[in-house]
Short mmCIF file of C-alpha atoms in Angstrom, two decimals:
data_model
loop_
_atom_site.label_atom_id
_atom_site.label_comp_id
_atom_site.label_asym_id
_atom_site.label_seq_id
_atom_site.Cartn_x
_atom_site.Cartn_y
_atom_site.Cartn_z
CA MET A 1 -23.31 -27.99 -37.61
CA SER A 2 -26.34 -26.74 -35.67
CA ARG A 3 -26.22 -29.90 -33.50
CA ARG A 4 -22.59 -29.27 -32.62
CA ILE A 5 -23.37 -25.67 -31.69
CA ALA A 6 -26.25 -26.84 -29.51
CA ASP A 7 -23.97 -29.39 -27.79
CA LEU A 8 -21.36 -26.69 -27.27
CA LEU A 9 -23.90 -24.33 -25.69
CA ILE A 10 -25.08 -27.11 -23.38
CA LYS A 11 -21.45 -27.79 -22.38
CA ILE A 12 -20.81 -24.08 -21.74
CA GLY A 13 -23.99 -23.84 -19.66
CA ALA A 14 -22.98 -26.84 -17.57
CA ASP A 15 -19.47 -25.47 -17.01
CA SER A 16 -20.94 -22.09 -16.08
CA TYR A 17 -23.29 -23.68 -13.56
CA GLU A 18 -20.43 -25.65 -12.00
CA PHE A 19 -18.30 -22.49 -11.82
CA GLN A 20 -21.10 -20.62 -10.05
CA GLN A 21 -21.56 -23.45 -7.55
CA LYS A 22 -17.82 -23.59 -6.75
CA ALA A 23 -17.67 -19.81 -6.53
CA ARG A 24 -20.57 -19.78 -4.07
CA GLN A 25 -18.78 -22.40 -1.95
CA VAL A 26 -15.63 -20.26 -1.89
CA GLU A 27 -17.68 -17.18 -1.04
CA ARG A 28 -19.45 -18.98 1.83
CA SER A 29 -16.09 -20.18 3.18
CA MET A 30 -14.68 -16.65 2.98
CA GLU A 31 -17.73 -15.25 4.76
CA SER A 32 -17.49 -17.91 7.47
CA LEU A 33 -13.81 -17.13 8.06
CA GLN A 34 -14.55 -13.41 8.11
CA LYS A 35 -17.33 -13.90 10.70
CA LYS A 36 -15.08 -16.04 12.92
CA LEU A 37 -12.28 -13.50 12.78
CA SER A 38 -14.74 -10.68 13.47
CA SER A 39 -16.14 -12.62 16.45
CA VAL A 40 -12.67 -13.14 17.93
CA GLY A 41 -11.79 -9.50 17.27
CA LYS A 42 -14.97 -8.24 18.92
CA THR A 43 -14.50 -10.50 21.94
CA LEU A 44 -10.93 -9.31 22.47
CA SER A 45 -11.92 -5.69 21.89
CA VAL A 46 -14.82 -5.76 24.35
CA ALA A 47 -13.22 -7.97 27.02
CA LEU A 48 -9.63 -6.73 26.97
CA THR A 49 -8.58 -4.04 24.50
CA ALA A 50 -11.38 -1.54 25.16
CA PRO A 51 -11.18 -1.66 29.00
CA LEU A 52 -7.38 -1.40 29.00
CA THR A 53 -7.46 1.44 26.48
CA ALA A 54 -10.11 3.30 28.49
CA LEU A 55 -8.12 2.76 31.70
CA GLY A 56 -4.98 4.07 30.03
CA VAL A 57 -6.75 7.15 28.70
CA VAL A 58 -8.25 7.96 32.13
CA ALA A 59 -4.90 7.36 33.83
CA LEU A 60 -3.09 9.72 31.46
CA LYS A 61 -5.83 12.33 31.85
CA ASN A 62 -5.69 12.14 35.66
CA ALA A 63 -1.90 12.40 35.62
CA ASP A 64 -2.05 15.36 33.25
CA THR A 65 -4.66 17.14 35.42
CA GLN A 66 -2.48 16.64 38.51
CA GLN A 67 0.69 17.79 36.75
CA GLN A 68 -1.03 20.87 35.35
CA ALA A 69 -2.37 21.83 38.79
CA GLU A 70 1.04 21.34 40.44
CA LYS A 71 2.72 23.36 37.68
CA ARG A 72 0.25 26.25 38.12
CA LEU A 73 0.95 26.23 41.84
CA LEU A 74 4.71 26.29 41.28
CA THR A 75 4.35 29.18 38.82
CA ALA A 76 2.15 31.14 41.24
CA LEU A 77 4.75 30.57 43.98
CA ARG A 78 7.50 31.98 41.73
CA SER A 79 9.21 28.56 41.51
CA ARG A 80 9.55 28.08 45.28
CA SER A 81 9.46 24.30 45.07
CA ASP A 82 9.88 23.77 48.84
CA VAL A 83 6.67 25.71 49.54
CA GLN A 84 4.94 23.93 46.66
CA GLN A 85 5.76 20.50 48.12
CA ARG A 86 4.44 21.46 51.57
CA LEU A 87 1.19 22.77 50.09
CA ILE A 88 0.80 19.63 47.95
CA ALA A 89 1.24 17.56 51.11
CA GLN A 90 -1.47 19.65 52.80
CA ALA A 91 -3.78 19.02 49.83
CA GLY A 92 -3.19 15.27 50.11
CA GLU A 93 -3.88 15.30 53.85
CA LEU A 94 -7.09 17.30 53.38
CA GLN A 95 -8.25 14.91 50.67
CA SER A 96 -7.79 11.96 53.03
CA ARG A 97 -10.41 13.35 55.45
CA SER A 98 -12.83 15.08 53.06
CA VAL A 99 -14.59 14.48 49.75
CA LEU A 100 -12.33 16.94 47.92
CA GLY A 101 -9.80 15.78 45.34
CA ASP A 102 -6.22 16.97 45.88
CA GLU A 103 -5.97 18.27 42.30
CA VAL A 104 -8.96 20.58 43.01
CA ILE A 105 -7.38 21.74 46.27
CA ILE A 106 -4.04 22.41 44.57
CA GLY A 107 -5.84 24.49 41.95
CA GLN A 108 -7.30 26.70 44.69
CA GLN A 109 -3.91 26.93 46.39
CA ALA A 110 -2.48 28.22 43.11
CA TYR A 111 -5.21 30.89 42.97
CA LEU A 112 -4.43 32.10 46.50
CA ALA A 113 -0.69 32.08 45.78
CA SER A 114 -1.31 34.26 42.71
CA LEU A 115 -2.91 36.83 45.05
CA GLY A 116 0.38 37.05 46.95
CA MET A 117 -0.77 35.25 50.11
CA THR A 118 1.78 33.64 52.39
CA GLU A 119 2.07 29.89 52.83
CA GLU A 120 0.39 30.13 56.24
CA GLN A 121 -2.49 32.22 54.87
CA ILE A 122 -3.02 29.78 51.99
CA GLY A 123 -3.13 26.83 54.38
CA ARG A 124 -5.65 28.51 56.68
CA VAL A 125 -7.92 29.72 53.87
CA ILE A 126 -7.97 26.29 52.22
CA GLU A 127 -8.82 24.54 55.48
CA ALA A 128 -11.55 27.08 56.32
CA SER A 129 -12.96 26.91 52.78
CA ALA A 130 -13.20 23.11 52.93
CA GLN A 131 -15.17 23.28 56.19
CA LEU A 132 -17.37 26.15 54.96
CA SER A 133 -18.11 24.35 51.69
CA ALA A 134 -19.17 21.18 53.53
CA ALA A 135 -21.32 23.15 55.98
CA THR A 136 -23.15 25.44 53.54
CA GLY A 137 -23.15 23.47 50.29
CA MET A 138 -21.30 26.19 48.38
CA THR A 139 -18.52 25.08 46.05
CA LEU A 140 -14.92 25.10 47.22
CA ASP A 141 -14.13 27.67 44.54
CA SER A 142 -16.81 30.04 45.87
CA ALA A 143 -15.74 29.52 49.49
CA VAL A 144 -12.08 30.24 48.66
CA LYS A 145 -12.85 33.40 46.68
CA ASN A 146 -15.19 34.80 49.36
CA LEU A 147 -12.75 34.14 52.18
CA ALA A 148 -9.91 35.62 50.13
CA LYS A 149 -11.93 38.86 49.85
CA THR A 150 -11.96 39.22 53.63
CA TYR A 151 -8.21 39.87 53.56
CA GLY A 152 -9.07 43.02 51.62
CA GLY A 153 -11.40 44.16 54.42
CA LEU A 154 -14.62 43.01 52.70
CA THR A 155 -17.18 40.43 53.80
CA GLY A 156 -19.13 40.36 50.50
CA GLU A 157 -21.60 37.48 50.18
CA LEU A 158 -20.31 35.87 53.37
CA GLY A 159 -21.52 38.86 55.35
CA GLU A 160 -25.06 38.17 54.13
CA SER A 161 -25.01 34.43 54.92
CA ILE A 162 -22.94 34.76 58.14
CA PRO A 163 -24.04 38.03 59.83
CA LYS A 164 -21.48 37.60 62.61
CA LEU A 165 -18.75 38.51 60.13
CA LYS A 166 -20.26 41.98 59.68
CA GLU A 167 -19.32 42.74 63.26
CA LEU A 168 -15.63 42.53 62.34
CA THR A 169 -13.84 45.74 61.41
CA ALA A 170 -11.93 46.10 58.15
CA GLU A 171 -8.69 45.86 60.11
CA GLN A 172 -9.80 42.62 61.77
CA LEU A 173 -10.81 41.19 58.41
CA LYS A 174 -7.41 42.05 56.94
CA ASN A 175 -5.75 40.29 59.87
CA GLY A 176 -7.59 37.07 59.01
CA GLU A 177 -10.15 37.01 61.83
CA ALA A 178 -12.96 36.03 59.43
CA VAL A 179 -10.96 32.91 58.59
CA ASP A 180 -10.38 32.32 62.32
CA PHE A 181 -14.14 32.51 62.90
CA ILE A 182 -14.84 29.91 60.21
CA LEU A 183 -12.13 27.57 61.48
CA LYS A 184 -13.53 27.76 65.01
CA ASN A 185 -17.26 27.55 64.27
CA TYR A 186 -17.32 25.21 61.27
CA LYS A 187 -14.69 22.71 62.38
CA GLY A 188 -15.44 19.07 61.54
CA PHE A 189 -18.00 19.59 58.78
CA ALA A 190 -15.66 18.34 56.04
CA GLU A 191 -14.82 15.19 58.00
CA GLY A 192 -18.48 14.60 58.79
CA ALA A 193 -19.51 14.81 55.14
CA ALA A 194 -16.84 12.25 54.22
CA SER A 195 -17.98 9.70 56.80
CA VAL A 196 -21.68 9.32 55.91
CA GLY A 197 -23.85 8.66 52.87
CA LEU A 198 -22.02 8.90 49.56
CA GLY A 199 -19.07 10.61 51.23
CA VAL A 200 -17.34 7.28 51.70
CA MET A 201 -17.85 6.48 48.01
CA ARG A 202 -16.41 9.84 47.01
CA GLN A 203 -13.34 9.19 49.15
CA LEU A 204 -12.92 5.82 47.43
CA GLN A 205 -13.29 7.58 44.10
CA ASN A 206 -10.54 10.05 45.06
CA ALA A 207 -8.26 7.21 46.19
CA TRP A 208 -8.88 5.37 42.91
CA GLY A 209 -8.16 8.59 41.06
CA ASP A 210 -4.82 8.88 42.86
CA PHE A 211 -3.98 5.30 41.89
CA LEU A 212 -4.75 6.06 38.23
CA GLU A 213 -2.60 9.19 38.52
CA GLN A 214 0.36 7.00 39.47
CA ILE A 215 -0.36 4.71 36.53
CA GLY A 216 -0.57 7.77 34.31
CA PHE A 217 2.73 9.13 35.64
CA ALA A 218 4.37 5.79 34.77
CA MET A 219 2.85 5.88 31.28
CA MET A 220 3.63 9.55 30.59
CA PRO A 221 7.31 9.17 29.54
CA LEU A 222 6.44 6.40 27.08
CA ALA A 223 3.43 8.34 25.80
CA THR A 224 5.66 11.39 25.27
CA LYS A 225 8.26 9.33 23.37
CA VAL A 226 5.58 7.70 21.21
CA THR A 227 4.05 11.11 20.46
CA LYS A 228 7.43 12.53 19.43
CA ALA A 229 8.14 9.48 17.27
CA LEU A 230 4.74 9.71 15.59
CA SER A 231 5.32 13.43 15.02
CA GLY A 232 8.55 12.49 13.26
CA ILE A 233 6.71 9.96 11.09
CA VAL A 234 4.07 12.55 10.20
CA SER A 235 6.81 15.05 9.32
CA TRP A 236 8.45 12.40 7.13
CA LEU A 237 5.15 11.70 5.36
CA GLN A 238 4.88 15.42 4.61
CA THR A 239 8.25 15.32 2.86
CA LEU A 240 7.26 12.55 0.44
CA SER A 241 7.86 13.34 -3.19
CA PRO A 242 4.91 14.47 -5.35
CA GLU A 243 5.09 11.14 -7.23
CA ILE A 244 4.61 9.07 -4.06
CA LYS A 245 1.83 11.39 -2.88
CA ARG A 246 0.07 10.87 -6.21
CA VAL A 247 0.36 7.10 -5.68
CA VAL A 248 -1.25 7.46 -2.23
CA VAL A 249 -4.04 9.53 -3.74
CA ALA A 250 -4.48 6.91 -6.46
CA ILE A 251 -4.86 4.13 -3.86
CA ALA A 252 -7.40 6.22 -1.97
CA GLY A 253 -9.20 6.83 -5.24
CA VAL A 254 -9.41 3.09 -5.92
CA VAL A 255 -10.89 2.47 -2.47
CA ALA A 256 -13.30 5.39 -2.82
CA ALA A 257 -14.38 4.17 -6.26
CA ILE A 258 -15.29 0.67 -5.05
CA GLY A 259 -18.58 1.92 -3.53
CA PRO A 260 -19.99 3.67 -6.61
CA LEU A 261 -18.61 0.84 -8.76
CA THR A 262 -21.04 -1.57 -7.13
CA LEU A 263 -23.97 0.35 -8.63
CA GLY A 264 -22.80 -0.37 -12.16
CA ILE A 265 -21.78 -3.93 -11.36
CA GLY A 266 -25.34 -4.68 -10.23
CA GLY A 267 -26.58 -4.08 -13.76
CA VAL A 268 -23.73 -6.05 -15.33
CA ILE A 269 -24.49 -9.02 -13.06
CA LYS A 270 -28.06 -9.08 -14.37
CA ILE A 271 -26.79 -9.13 -17.96
CA ILE A 272 -23.95 -11.60 -17.48
CA PRO A 273 -25.02 -14.27 -14.94
CA MET A 274 -21.74 -16.16 -15.40
CA LEU A 275 -19.84 -13.26 -13.75
CA ALA A 276 -22.20 -12.88 -10.79
CA ALA A 277 -20.29 -15.16 -8.41
CA GLY A 278 -16.97 -13.58 -9.34
CA PHE A 279 -18.18 -10.03 -8.70
CA THR A 280 -19.96 -11.07 -5.51
CA ALA A 281 -16.73 -12.53 -4.14
CA LEU A 282 -14.86 -9.40 -5.22
CA LEU A 283 -17.27 -7.15 -3.34
CA SER A 284 -17.36 -9.25 -0.16
CA PRO A 285 -15.28 -7.97 2.82
CA VAL A 286 -12.44 -10.32 1.96
CA GLY A 287 -12.71 -9.34 -1.70
CA LEU A 288 -12.38 -5.66 -0.85
CA ILE A 289 -9.25 -6.40 1.19
CA VAL A 290 -7.78 -8.27 -1.76
CA SER A 291 -8.65 -5.33 -4.03
CA ALA A 292 -6.88 -2.94 -1.71
CA LEU A 293 -3.81 -5.19 -1.59
CA LEU A 294 -3.76 -5.37 -5.38
CA ALA A 295 -3.94 -1.57 -5.55
CA LEU A 296 -1.07 -1.33 -3.08
CA GLY A 297 0.92 -3.82 -5.14
CA ALA A 298 0.31 -1.70 -8.23
CA ALA A 299 1.60 1.33 -6.34
CA PHE A 300 4.84 -0.47 -5.42
CA ALA A 301 5.18 -1.64 -9.01
CA TYR A 302 4.83 1.95 -10.19
CA ALA A 303 7.48 3.09 -7.71
CA LYS A 304 9.83 0.34 -8.91
CA VAL A 305 9.38 1.41 -12.55
CA GLN A 306 10.09 5.04 -11.62
CA LYS A 307 13.22 3.97 -9.74
CA GLN A 308 14.51 1.97 -12.72
CA LYS A 309 13.82 4.97 -14.93
CA MET A 310 16.01 7.16 -12.70
CA VAL A 311 18.77 4.54 -12.75
CA ASP A 312 18.73 4.45 -16.56
CA GLU A 313 18.85 8.25 -16.75
CA LEU A 314 21.88 8.36 -14.45
CA ALA A 315 23.64 5.64 -16.44
CA ASN A 316 23.04 7.49 -19.71
CA ALA A 317 23.94 10.95 -18.37
CA ASP A 318 27.50 10.23 -17.10
CA ASP A 319 30.42 7.99 -17.93
CA LEU A 320 31.55 5.22 -15.59
CA ALA A 321 34.38 7.23 -14.02
CA THR A 322 32.06 10.14 -13.19
CA LEU A 323 29.50 7.83 -11.61
CA GLU A 324 32.16 6.16 -9.45
CA ARG A 325 33.51 9.57 -8.40
CA LYS A 326 30.02 10.68 -7.36
CA LEU A 327 29.62 7.46 -5.39
CA GLN A 328 32.83 8.13 -3.44
CA GLU A 329 31.72 11.73 -2.75
CA ASN A 330 28.42 10.40 -1.44
CA LEU A 331 30.18 7.97 0.93
CA LYS A 332 32.39 10.79 2.19
CA LYS A 333 29.34 12.95 2.96
CA GLN A 334 27.66 10.08 4.79
CA LYS A 335 30.73 9.56 7.00
CA GLU A 336 30.90 13.28 7.82
CA ILE A 337 27.24 13.45 8.81
CA ALA A 338 27.52 10.22 10.81
CA ALA A 339 30.49 11.60 12.74
CA ALA A 340 28.71 14.88 13.49
CA THR A 341 25.16 13.72 14.27
CA THR A 342 25.30 10.16 15.65
CA LYS A 343 23.48 9.85 19.00
CA ASN A 344 20.77 7.79 20.73
CA ARG A 345 17.43 8.19 18.96
CA ILE A 346 13.95 6.62 19.14
CA VAL A 347 13.44 4.38 16.12
CA PRO A 348 9.97 3.07 15.20
CA ASN A 349 9.86 -0.68 14.52
CA GLY A 350 6.31 -0.82 13.18
CA ILE A 351 2.83 -0.62 14.67
CA ILE A 352 3.08 -3.88 16.62
CA ALA A 353 6.79 -3.98 17.49
CA GLY A 354 6.78 -0.44 18.89
CA PHE A 355 9.98 1.56 19.26
CA THR A 356 13.61 1.05 20.24
CA ILE A 357 16.44 3.39 21.15
CA GLN A 358 19.36 3.10 18.75
CA LYS A 359 22.57 5.04 18.26
CA ILE A 360 22.22 6.37 14.72
CA ALA A 361 22.97 9.43 12.63
CA ASP A 362 20.40 12.11 11.78
CA PRO A 363 17.86 10.26 9.59
CA GLU A 364 16.71 13.44 7.82
CA GLN A 365 20.25 14.16 6.57
CA MET A 366 21.18 10.56 5.86
CA ALA A 367 18.01 9.47 4.03
CA PRO A 368 18.56 11.42 0.78
CA LEU A 369 22.24 10.43 0.69
CA ARG A 370 21.38 6.75 1.11
CA LYS A 371 18.82 6.97 -1.68
CA GLU A 372 21.39 8.65 -3.91
CA TYR A 373 23.95 5.96 -2.99
CA GLU A 374 21.52 3.21 -3.96
CA LEU A 375 20.71 4.87 -7.29
CA LEU A 376 24.39 5.48 -8.10
CA THR A 377 25.24 1.84 -7.28
CA LYS A 378 22.48 0.61 -9.60
CA ALA A 379 23.51 3.10 -12.27
CA ILE A 380 27.16 1.87 -12.16
CA GLU A 381 25.96 -1.72 -12.54
CA ARG A 382 23.76 -0.67 -15.43
CA LYS A 383 26.64 1.24 -17.05
CA LYS A 384 28.90 -1.80 -16.86
CA GLU A 385 26.19 -3.92 -18.49
CA MET A 386 25.85 -1.38 -21.29
CA GLN A 387 29.60 -1.39 -21.94
CA ALA A 388 29.94 -5.18 -21.83
#
C-alpha cells in the first residue's frame, strides 16, 4: 500500500511539474502578445493619434476664442452686424501687417464699442494703439485704454511718456487730436516690427492660427452634436434602475478588489506551488482583462435572471386575457407617441461607429414602453406554457 501511495505522489508531482511548464509557456505567449499589441498601440498613439488629437484640440480652442471675441464685439455694438463685419475686416487687415492676432484686436474693438465710441473712432484708436504699442513696447491693451481716456479730456500715463500731449487742451483731446498725433508721429512702427527679427515668425504664427481657426470652425458643428449626444447618454445613465447601478458598482468593486487580492494570493502561492502558474496568469494584464470580462458576464447573467423573474411575476399576476389587453394598450401608446414625436435625431452607433441622424420617436418616452412590451410578450408566452 505504501508503495502505491509513493508511486501516486510521484505521478502527481510529475503532472504538477508538467502543468507548471505548460502554464509558463501560455503566460509567456500572452505576455509576448500583450507587448506586441502595446508596441503597436504606442506607435500609433505617438505617430498619429496624439498629434491629430492635439491639432484638433488647438483648432477647436482657436475657433472658440475667435467666436467668443466676435460675439463680444457684436454684443457691444448692440447687434449691428454690418458694423461688426467691417471692424472684423479691419482687424484682419491690421493682423496682416503687424504681429497682432486678429482675435486680440477684435477683443479691444469690443472694449471700445462698449464705451460708446463710433465705428470711425474705434478704427482710429485701434490703428494708433497698434503703432504706439510697437513703438513703446507697451501692450495693446494698455495702449487702447490710455488712448481711450484722451476722449474724456485726460492724458493720464501718456502725458508722462509723451509730453507733447500735455500741450493739448481738454477740448482738443475730446476731439481726438491725441489719437491724430499718435497716428502722425508713430506711423509705420507696427509694420516695421513685423518685418524684422521674430516679427516674421509671429506673423507666420498668426497665419497658422487663422488656418487652425478654419479647421476648428469646420469641426465645431460635429463637436457640438457629439457633445449633445454624449450629454444624452449621460442623462440616460443617470436614469438607470437601482438594480443596474448596483451591478455597475459590483463590477467596479471586483476590479478594485483585484489589487488588494494579490497580497493574499502571494502567500497562497507560497503554500500551494501547484497553483502558482494559474494565479500568475490570472494576474497578468491579459488575465485581468479576462477577469473583468467574466465580471461583466456575471452582471449580464444577473440582469437576465432579474428579467425572467419579472416575466414570471407578470404571468402569475394576471390571466391571459388581461395580459393580451395590456399588450394592445401598450402598442396603442407607442403609436400615439410615435405620431406625436417622430423627427430627425442624432443616434449614437457606438464608440467607433460614431453617430447617425435617423427619423425616430422620442427615445425617452418610447424606451419604457418597449421594455414593457417585451416583458408582456414574454409573460404571455410563459402563461401559455403554464396552461398547456
